[in-house]
Short mmCIF file of C-alpha atoms in Angstrom, two decimals:
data_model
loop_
_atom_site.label_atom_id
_atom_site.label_comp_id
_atom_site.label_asym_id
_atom_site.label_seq_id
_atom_site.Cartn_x
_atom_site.Cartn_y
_atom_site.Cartn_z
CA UNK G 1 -14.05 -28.66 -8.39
CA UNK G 2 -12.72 -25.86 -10.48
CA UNK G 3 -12.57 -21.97 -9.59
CA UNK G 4 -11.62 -18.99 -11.22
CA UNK G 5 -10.80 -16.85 -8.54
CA UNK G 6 -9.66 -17.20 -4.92
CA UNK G 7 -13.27 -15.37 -4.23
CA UNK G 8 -15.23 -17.89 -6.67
CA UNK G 9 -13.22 -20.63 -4.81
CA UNK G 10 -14.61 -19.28 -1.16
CA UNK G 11 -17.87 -18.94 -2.39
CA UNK G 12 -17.95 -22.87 -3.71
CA UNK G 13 -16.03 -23.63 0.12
CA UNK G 14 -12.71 -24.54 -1.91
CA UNK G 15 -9.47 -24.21 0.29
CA UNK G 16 -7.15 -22.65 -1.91
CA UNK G 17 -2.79 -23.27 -1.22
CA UNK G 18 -2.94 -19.53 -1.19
CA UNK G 19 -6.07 -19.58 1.69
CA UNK G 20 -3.63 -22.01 3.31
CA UNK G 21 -0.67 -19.75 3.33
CA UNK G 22 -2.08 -16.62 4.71
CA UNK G 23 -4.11 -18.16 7.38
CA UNK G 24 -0.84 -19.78 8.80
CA UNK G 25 0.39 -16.23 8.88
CA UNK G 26 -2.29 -14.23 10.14
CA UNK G 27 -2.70 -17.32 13.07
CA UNK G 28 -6.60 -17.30 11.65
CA UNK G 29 -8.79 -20.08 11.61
CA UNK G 30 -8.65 -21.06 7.53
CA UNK G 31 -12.58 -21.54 7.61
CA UNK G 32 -12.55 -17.88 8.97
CA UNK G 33 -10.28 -16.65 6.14
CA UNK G 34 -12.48 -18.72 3.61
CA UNK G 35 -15.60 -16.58 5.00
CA UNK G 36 -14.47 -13.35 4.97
CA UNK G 37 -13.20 -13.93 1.23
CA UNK G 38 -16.49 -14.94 -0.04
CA UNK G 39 -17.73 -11.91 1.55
CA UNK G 40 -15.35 -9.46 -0.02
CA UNK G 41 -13.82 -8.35 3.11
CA UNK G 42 -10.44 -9.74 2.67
CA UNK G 43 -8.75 -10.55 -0.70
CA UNK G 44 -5.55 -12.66 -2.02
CA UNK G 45 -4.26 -10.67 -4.93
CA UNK G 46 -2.67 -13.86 -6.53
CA UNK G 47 -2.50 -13.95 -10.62
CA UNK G 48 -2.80 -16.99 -11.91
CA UNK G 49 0.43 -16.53 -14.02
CA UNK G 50 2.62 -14.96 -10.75
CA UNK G 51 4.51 -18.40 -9.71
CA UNK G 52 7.01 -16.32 -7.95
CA UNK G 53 4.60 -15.06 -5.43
CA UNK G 54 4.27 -15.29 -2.12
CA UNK G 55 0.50 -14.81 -1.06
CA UNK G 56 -0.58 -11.95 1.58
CA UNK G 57 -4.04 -11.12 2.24
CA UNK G 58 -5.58 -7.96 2.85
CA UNK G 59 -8.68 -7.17 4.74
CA UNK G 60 -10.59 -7.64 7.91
CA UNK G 61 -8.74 -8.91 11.23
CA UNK G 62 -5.68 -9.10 9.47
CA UNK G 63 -2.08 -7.10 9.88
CA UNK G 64 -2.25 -4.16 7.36
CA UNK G 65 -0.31 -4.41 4.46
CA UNK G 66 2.22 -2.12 3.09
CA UNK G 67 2.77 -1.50 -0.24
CA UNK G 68 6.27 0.19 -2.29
CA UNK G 69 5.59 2.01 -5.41
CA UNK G 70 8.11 2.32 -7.74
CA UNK G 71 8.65 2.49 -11.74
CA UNK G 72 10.96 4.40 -14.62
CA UNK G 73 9.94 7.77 -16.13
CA UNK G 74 10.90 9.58 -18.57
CA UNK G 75 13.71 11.70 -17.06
CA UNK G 76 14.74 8.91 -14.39
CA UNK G 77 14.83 5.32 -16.88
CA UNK G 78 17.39 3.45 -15.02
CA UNK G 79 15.62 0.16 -14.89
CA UNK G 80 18.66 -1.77 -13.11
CA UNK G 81 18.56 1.17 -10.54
CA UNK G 82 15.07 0.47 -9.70
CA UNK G 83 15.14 -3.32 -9.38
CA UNK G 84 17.74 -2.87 -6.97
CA UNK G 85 15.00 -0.75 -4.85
CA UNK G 86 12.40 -3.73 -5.70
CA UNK G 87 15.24 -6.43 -4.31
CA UNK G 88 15.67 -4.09 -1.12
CA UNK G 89 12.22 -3.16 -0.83
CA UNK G 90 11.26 -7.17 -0.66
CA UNK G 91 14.39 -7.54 1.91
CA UNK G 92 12.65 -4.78 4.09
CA UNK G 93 9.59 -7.13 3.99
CA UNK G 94 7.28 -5.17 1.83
CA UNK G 95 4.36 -7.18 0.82
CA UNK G 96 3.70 -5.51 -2.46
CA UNK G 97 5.07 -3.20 -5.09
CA UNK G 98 3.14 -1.18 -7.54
CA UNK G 99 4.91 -0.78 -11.01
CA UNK G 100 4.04 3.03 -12.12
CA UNK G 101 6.41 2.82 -14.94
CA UNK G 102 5.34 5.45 -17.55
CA UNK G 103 8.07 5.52 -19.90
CA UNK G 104 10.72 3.35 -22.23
CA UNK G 105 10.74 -0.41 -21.67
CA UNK G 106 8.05 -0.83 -19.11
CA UNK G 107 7.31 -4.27 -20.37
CA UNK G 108 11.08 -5.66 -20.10
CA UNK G 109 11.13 -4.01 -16.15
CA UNK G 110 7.35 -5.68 -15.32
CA UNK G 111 8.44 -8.93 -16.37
CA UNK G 112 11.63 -8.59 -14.60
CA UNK G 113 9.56 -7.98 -11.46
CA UNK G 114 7.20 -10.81 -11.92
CA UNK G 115 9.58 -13.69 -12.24
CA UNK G 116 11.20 -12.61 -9.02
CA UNK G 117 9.49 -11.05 -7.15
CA UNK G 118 7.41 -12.74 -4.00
CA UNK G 119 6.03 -10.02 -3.34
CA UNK G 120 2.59 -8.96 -4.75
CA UNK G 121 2.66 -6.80 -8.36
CA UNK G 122 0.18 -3.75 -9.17
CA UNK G 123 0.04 -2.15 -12.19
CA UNK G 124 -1.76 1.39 -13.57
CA UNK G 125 -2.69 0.50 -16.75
CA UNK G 126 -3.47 4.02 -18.17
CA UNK G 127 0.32 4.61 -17.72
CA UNK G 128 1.55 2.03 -19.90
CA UNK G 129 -0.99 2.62 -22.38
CA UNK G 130 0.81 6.03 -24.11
CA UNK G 131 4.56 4.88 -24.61
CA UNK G 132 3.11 1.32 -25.92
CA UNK G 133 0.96 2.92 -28.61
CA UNK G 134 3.30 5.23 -29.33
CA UNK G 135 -0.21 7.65 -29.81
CA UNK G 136 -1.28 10.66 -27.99
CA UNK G 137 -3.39 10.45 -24.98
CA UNK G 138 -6.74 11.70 -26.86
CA UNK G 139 -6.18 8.92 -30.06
CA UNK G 140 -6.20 6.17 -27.99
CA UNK G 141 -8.95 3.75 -27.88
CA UNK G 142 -11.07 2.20 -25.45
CA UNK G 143 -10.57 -1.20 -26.90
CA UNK G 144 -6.58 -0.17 -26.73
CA UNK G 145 -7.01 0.63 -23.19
CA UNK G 146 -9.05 -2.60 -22.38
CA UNK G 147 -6.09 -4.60 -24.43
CA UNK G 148 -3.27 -2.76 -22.11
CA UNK G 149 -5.09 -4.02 -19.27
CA UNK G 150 -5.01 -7.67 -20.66
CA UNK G 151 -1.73 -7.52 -21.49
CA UNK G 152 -0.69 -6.80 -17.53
CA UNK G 153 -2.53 -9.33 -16.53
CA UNK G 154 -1.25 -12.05 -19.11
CA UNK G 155 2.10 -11.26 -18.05
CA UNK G 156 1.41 -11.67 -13.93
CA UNK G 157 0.19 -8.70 -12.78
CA UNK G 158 -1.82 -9.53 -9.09
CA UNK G 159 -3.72 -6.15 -8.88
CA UNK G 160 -4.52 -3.09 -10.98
CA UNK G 161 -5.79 0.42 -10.42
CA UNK G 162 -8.39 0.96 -12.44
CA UNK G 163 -9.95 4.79 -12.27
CA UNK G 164 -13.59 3.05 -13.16
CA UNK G 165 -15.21 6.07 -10.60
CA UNK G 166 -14.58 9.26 -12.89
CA UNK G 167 -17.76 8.86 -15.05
CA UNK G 168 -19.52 11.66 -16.31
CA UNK G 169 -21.97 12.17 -13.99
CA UNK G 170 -18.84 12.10 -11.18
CA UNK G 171 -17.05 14.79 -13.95
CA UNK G 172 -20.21 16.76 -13.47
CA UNK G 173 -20.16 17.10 -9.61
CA UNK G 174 -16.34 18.19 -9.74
CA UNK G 175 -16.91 20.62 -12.43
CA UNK G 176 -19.99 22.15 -10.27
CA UNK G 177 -17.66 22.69 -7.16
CA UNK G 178 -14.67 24.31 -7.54
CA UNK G 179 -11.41 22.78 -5.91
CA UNK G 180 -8.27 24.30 -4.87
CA UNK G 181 -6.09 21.51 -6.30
CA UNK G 182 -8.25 20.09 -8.55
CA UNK G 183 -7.47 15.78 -10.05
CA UNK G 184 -4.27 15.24 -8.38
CA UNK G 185 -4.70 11.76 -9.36
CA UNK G 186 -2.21 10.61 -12.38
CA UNK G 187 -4.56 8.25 -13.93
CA UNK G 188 -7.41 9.99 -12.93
CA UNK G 189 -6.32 13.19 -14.64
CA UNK G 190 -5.26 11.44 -17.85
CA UNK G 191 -9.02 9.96 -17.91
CA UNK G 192 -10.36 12.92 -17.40
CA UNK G 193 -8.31 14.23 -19.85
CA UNK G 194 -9.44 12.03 -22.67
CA UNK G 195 -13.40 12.14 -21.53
CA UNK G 196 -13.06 15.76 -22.10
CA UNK G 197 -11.17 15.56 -25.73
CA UNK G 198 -13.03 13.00 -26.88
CA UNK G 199 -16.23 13.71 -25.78
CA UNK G 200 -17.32 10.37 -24.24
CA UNK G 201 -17.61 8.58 -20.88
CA UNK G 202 -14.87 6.79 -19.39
CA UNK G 203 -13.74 3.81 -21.26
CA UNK G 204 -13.60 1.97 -17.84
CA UNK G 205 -16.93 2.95 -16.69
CA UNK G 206 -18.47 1.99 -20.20
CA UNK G 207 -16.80 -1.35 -20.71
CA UNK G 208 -16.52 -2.39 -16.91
CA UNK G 209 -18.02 -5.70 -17.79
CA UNK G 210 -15.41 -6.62 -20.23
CA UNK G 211 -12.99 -5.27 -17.99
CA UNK G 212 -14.30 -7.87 -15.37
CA UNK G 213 -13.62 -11.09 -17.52
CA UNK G 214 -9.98 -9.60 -18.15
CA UNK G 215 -10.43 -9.68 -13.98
CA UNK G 216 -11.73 -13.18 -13.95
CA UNK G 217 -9.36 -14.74 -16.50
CA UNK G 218 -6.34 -14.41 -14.81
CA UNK G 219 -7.77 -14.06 -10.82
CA UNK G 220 -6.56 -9.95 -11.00
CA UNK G 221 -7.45 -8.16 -8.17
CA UNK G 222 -9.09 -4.37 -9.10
CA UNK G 223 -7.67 -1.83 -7.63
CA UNK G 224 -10.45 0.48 -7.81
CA UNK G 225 -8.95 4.24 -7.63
CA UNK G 226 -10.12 7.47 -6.53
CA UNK G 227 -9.09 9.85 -8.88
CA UNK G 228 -10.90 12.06 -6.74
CA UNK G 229 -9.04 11.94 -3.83
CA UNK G 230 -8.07 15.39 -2.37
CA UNK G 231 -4.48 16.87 -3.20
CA UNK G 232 -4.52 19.64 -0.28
CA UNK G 233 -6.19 19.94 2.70
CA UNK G 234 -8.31 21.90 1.38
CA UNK G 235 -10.08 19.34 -0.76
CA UNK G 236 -10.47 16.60 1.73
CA UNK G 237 -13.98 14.78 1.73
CA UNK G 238 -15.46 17.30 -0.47
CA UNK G 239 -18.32 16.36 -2.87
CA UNK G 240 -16.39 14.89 -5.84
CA UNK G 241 -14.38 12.81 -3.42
CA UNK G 242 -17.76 11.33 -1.62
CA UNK G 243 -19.41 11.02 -5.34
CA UNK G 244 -17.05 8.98 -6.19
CA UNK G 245 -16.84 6.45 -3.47
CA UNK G 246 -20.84 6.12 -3.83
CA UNK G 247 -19.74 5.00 -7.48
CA UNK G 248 -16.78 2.75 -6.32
CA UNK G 249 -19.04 1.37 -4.32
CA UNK G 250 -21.38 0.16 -6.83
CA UNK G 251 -18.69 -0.89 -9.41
CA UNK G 252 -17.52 -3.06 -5.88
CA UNK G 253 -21.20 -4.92 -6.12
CA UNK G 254 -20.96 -5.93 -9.80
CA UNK G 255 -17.73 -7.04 -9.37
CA UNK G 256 -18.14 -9.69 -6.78
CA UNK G 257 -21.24 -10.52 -9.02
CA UNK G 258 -18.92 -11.87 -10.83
CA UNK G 259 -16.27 -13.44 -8.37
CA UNK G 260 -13.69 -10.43 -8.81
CA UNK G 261 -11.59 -9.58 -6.05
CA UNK G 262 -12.04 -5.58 -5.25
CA UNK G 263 -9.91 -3.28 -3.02
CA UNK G 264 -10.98 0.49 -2.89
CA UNK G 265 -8.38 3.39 -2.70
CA UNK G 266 -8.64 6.72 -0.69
CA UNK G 267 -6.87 9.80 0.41
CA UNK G 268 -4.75 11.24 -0.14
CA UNK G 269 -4.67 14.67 1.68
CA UNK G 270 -6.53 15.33 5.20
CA UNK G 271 -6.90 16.42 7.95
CA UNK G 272 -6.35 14.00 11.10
CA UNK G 273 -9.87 14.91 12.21
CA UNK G 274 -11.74 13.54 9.07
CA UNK G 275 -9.90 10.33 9.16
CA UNK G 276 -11.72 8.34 11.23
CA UNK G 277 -14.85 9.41 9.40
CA UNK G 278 -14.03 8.67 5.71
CA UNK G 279 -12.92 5.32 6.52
CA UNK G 280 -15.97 4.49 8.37
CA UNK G 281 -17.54 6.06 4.88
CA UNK G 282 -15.54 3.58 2.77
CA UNK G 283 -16.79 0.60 4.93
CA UNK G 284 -20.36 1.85 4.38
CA UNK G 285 -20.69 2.61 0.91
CA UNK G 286 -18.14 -0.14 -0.60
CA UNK G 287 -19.70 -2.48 1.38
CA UNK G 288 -16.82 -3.64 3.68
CA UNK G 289 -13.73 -4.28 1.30
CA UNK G 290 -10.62 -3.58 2.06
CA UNK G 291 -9.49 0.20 2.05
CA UNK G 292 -6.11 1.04 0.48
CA UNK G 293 -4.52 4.68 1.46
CA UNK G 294 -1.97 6.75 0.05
CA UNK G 295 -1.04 8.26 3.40
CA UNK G 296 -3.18 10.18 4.17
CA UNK G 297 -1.05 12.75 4.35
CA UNK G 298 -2.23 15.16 7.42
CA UNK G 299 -0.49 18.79 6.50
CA UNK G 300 0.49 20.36 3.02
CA UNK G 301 3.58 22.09 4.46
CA UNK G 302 5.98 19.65 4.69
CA UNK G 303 7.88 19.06 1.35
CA UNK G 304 11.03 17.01 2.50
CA UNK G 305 9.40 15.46 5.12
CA UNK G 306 5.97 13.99 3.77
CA UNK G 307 6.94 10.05 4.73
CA UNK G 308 6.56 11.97 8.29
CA UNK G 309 3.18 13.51 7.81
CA UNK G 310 1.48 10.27 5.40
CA UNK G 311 2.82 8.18 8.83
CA UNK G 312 0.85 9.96 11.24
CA UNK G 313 -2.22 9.90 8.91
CA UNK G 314 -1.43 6.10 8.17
CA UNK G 315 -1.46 5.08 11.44
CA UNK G 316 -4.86 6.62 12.57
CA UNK G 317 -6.67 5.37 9.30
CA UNK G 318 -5.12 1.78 9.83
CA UNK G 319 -6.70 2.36 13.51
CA UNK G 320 -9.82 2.91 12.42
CA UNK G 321 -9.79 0.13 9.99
CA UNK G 322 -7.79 0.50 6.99
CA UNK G 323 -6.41 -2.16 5.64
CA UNK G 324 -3.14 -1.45 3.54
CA UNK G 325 -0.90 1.66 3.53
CA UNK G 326 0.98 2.76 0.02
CA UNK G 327 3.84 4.32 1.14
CA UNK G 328 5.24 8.32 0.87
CA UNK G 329 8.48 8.93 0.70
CA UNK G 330 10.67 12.39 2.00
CA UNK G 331 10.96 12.94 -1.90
CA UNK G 332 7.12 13.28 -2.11
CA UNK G 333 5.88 15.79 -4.80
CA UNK G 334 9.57 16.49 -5.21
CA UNK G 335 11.14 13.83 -7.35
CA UNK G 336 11.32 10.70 -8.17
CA UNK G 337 12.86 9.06 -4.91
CA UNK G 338 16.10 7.70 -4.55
CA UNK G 339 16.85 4.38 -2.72
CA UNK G 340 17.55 6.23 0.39
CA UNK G 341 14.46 7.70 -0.02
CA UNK G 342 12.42 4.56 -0.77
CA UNK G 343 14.08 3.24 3.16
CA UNK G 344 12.48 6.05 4.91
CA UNK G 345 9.53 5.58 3.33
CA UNK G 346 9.04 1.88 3.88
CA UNK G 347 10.62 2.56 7.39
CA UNK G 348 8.34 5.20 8.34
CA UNK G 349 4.88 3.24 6.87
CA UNK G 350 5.63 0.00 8.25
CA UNK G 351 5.46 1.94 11.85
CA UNK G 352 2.47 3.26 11.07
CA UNK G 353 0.77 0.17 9.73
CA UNK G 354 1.79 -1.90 13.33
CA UNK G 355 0.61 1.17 14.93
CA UNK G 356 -2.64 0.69 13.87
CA UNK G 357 -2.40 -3.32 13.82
CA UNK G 358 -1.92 -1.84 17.68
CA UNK G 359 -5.14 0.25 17.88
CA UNK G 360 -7.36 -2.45 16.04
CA UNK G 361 -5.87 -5.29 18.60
CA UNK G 362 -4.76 -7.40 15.52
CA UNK G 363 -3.59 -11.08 17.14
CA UNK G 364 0.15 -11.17 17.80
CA UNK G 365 0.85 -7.19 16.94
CA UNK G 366 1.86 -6.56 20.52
CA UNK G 367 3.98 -9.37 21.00
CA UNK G 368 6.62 -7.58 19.17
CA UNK G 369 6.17 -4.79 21.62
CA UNK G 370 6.51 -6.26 24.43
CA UNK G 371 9.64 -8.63 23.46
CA UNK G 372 11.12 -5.41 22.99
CA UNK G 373 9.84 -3.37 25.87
CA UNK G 374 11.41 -6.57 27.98
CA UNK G 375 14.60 -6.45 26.20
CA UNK G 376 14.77 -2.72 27.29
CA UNK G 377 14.06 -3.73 30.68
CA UNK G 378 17.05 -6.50 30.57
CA UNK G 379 19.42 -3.90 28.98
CA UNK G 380 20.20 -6.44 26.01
CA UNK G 381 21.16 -4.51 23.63
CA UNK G 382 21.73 -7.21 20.77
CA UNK G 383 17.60 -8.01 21.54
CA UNK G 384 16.75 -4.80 21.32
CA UNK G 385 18.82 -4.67 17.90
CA UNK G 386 17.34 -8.05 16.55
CA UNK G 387 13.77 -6.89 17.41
CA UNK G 388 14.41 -2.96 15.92
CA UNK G 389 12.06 -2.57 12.55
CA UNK G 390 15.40 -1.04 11.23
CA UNK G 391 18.28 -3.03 13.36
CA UNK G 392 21.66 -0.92 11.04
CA UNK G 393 20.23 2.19 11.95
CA UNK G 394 19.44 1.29 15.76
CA UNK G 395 23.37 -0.11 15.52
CA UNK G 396 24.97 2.43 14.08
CA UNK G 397 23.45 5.08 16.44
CA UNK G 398 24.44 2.70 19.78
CA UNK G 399 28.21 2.13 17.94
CA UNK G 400 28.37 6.47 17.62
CA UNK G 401 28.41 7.31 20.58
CA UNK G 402 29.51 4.16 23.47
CA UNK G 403 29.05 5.01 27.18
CA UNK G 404 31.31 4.44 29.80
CA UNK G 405 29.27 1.80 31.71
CA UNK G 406 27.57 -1.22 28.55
CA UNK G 407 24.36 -0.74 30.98
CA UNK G 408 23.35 2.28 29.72
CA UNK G 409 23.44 5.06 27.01
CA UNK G 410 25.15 8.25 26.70
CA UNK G 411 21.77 10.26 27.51
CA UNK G 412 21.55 9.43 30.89
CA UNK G 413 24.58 7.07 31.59
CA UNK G 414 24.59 6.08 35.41
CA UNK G 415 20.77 7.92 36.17
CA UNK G 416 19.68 5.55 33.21
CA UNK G 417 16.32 4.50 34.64
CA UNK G 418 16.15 1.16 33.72
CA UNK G 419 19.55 0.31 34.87
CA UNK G 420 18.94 1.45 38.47
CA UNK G 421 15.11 0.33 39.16
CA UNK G 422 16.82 -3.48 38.15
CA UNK G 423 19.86 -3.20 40.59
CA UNK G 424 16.96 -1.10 43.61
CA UNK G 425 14.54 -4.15 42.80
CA UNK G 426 17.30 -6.50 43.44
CA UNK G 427 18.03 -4.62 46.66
CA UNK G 428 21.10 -3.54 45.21
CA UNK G 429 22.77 0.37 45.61
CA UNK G 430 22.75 2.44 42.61
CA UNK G 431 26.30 3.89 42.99
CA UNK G 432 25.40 7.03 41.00
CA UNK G 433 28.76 8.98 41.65
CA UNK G 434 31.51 6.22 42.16
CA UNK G 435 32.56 3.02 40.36
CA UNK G 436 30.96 0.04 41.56
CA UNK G 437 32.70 -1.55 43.75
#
């Protein structure tokens, strides 16, 4: 029986390879994963023309996701620089990285990606769609920005954000109530941006239907994007932000009318009190499907430091349900980040995404902990090392500074806890001020 897309497949009770794959990952009964497919709540962003890839899914009762976004621009167009941060970023065990290329050869760097890369592609269209027309924002067309779209997913791309939600009557509520940032969103700017030249409603919104069959064609996952999301704290779950999502969530329904895999982005910045809340909002209005986060990011203060402050808000929202983090890096709303900044970032989202795996009970996520809480227990060191989620830096900070005694650390050498409740609980004496004997 033929399908078109791993959802169409579900809903005729096809077992795709790809089904196969990620249930043998997630340890979940393939029927399950099947379900929950048909249903929307858990997608495989696998294009058709991506033979590199190595399927993940995303969604309900499975580990959340993390996802590396990285690209050339205008004043940073080293292209072998950043495929060196997409081969290190899939060695850190990434799952996906988003291309937000907006200048010079994006096509050559895409392709580059795609016929490597296991690891899952996204794309932002709107980005690509300036530099390849070599036209100003405001001339473009919405056929031209429909045929950008096609041409991404020709080449491979697995999932695209799509700013569908910025229509006019969403333009309407955000010009009625005032923000203190504003559209903080890139693509969702630029859209708004040519809605307001031009005169006319978003090309995405108006043509979503023959955006759809682009979807269908080549099994492309929308990325449906919330160019509404809040840029301060300020902002947070105001009513452009919440008109929006209503609007996602309807653009979700006609979608999986017609077998198209949706994810739904969010926030952006907010406050750790409304997190719990919004992403109980995106369940309800979009209808269950997964929920994809940039952060959120929980204070504005903290330029430098903002892979610190998107990790606390990622790990609450994947608590509460979210399903797949994008990663912040320290060079946040600085600069285009650097490789050493892409680490921390990865680093620093991948804790909070097992934290929440933690706080949702996904199967298996505290298996790792307690391996390494035994380890710890054991005082093997080389364990604790093979177990770290960054094992050089965990080395290098154990080969800086060597105690006296191997069973312990130089922060509490002979009063290390662990080392004297194992030698007491073997009725053993702790010889705190002598050598043993």
């Amino acid at each position: 029986m033929k399908f078109t897309t791993q959802m169409d497949a579900a809903r005729k009770g096809i077992i795709t390879k790809e089904m196969e794959i990620v249930a043998k990952k997630e340890h979940m009964a393939v029927e399950d994963l099947k379900n929950l497919i048909a249903q929307g709540k858990i997608i495989i962003p696998a294009n058709k023309n991506h033979t590199s890839l190595d399927p993940v899914g995303i969604g309900e009762g499975l580990k959340t996701k993390i996802n590396v976004n990285l690209g050339i621009s205008k004043d940073c167009c080293d292209i072998e620089l950043e495929l060196e941060k997409v081969r290190v970023a899939i060695d850190m065990k990434a799952e996906a990285i988003m291309d937000l290329s907006s200048y010079g050869k994006t096509e050559e760097f895409r392709k580059r990606i795609i016929e490597s890369s296991p690891a899952m592609l996204g794309t932002v269209p709107i980005y690509d769609a300036v530099g390849f027309y070599d036209k100003e924002l405001k001339d473009i067309t919405a056929v031209e920005f429909l045929d950008v779209v096609e041409k991404h997913a020709k080449e491979g791309v697995d999932f695209v954000t799509i700013h569908a939600g910025i229509n006019k009557e969403t333009a309407g509520v955000f010009k009625r109530n005032k923000r203190l940032t504003n559209i903080v969103s890139r693509g969702g700017s630029l859209l708004y941006a040519w809605m307001e030249l031009n005169n006319r409603e978003n090309p995405f919104f108006e043509y979503y239907d023959q955006l759809l069959d682009i979807c269908e064609k080549y099994d492309v996952t929308l990325s449906l994007g919330d160019a509404c999301r809040p840029g301060s704290i300020n902002d947070a779950s105001d009513a452009s932000q919440i008109q929006e999502l209503m609007v996602l969530g309807e653009l979700t329904l006609r979608a999986w009318k017609r077998n198209v895999q949706v994810m739904i982005e969010g926030p952006g910045h907010m406050p750790i009190n409304e997190i719990p809340a919004n992403v109980l909002l995106e369940k309800k209005l979009c209808h269950g499907a997964p929920f994809y986060v940039l952060g959120p990011i929980v204070t504005d203060i903290a330029p430098g430091y903002d892979h610190i402050t998107s990790a606390i808000g990622g790990a609450l929202a994947a608590s509460h349900g979210v399903d797949f983090l994008c990663y912040v890096t320290p060079a946040e709303h600085l600069r285009l980040p650097t490789l050493e900044d892409m680490k921390e970032g990865i680093v620093a989202t991948k804790i909070a995404a097992h934290a929440g795996d933690l706080g949702k009970n996904i199967k298996g996520a505290k298996d790792w902990d307690d391996e390494m809480s035994l380890a710890r227990q054991q005082l093997d060191w080389e364990k604790m090392f093979d177990l770290a989620i960054d094992p050089e830096k965990a080395k290098r900070y154990r080969k800086e500074s060597m105690p006296k005694d191997d069973d312990s650390c130089t922060m509490c050498g002979k009063m290390c806890s662990m080392r004297n409740m194992n030698k007491v609980m073997k009725g053993k004496n702790i010889n705190l001020l002598r050598e043993e004997g």
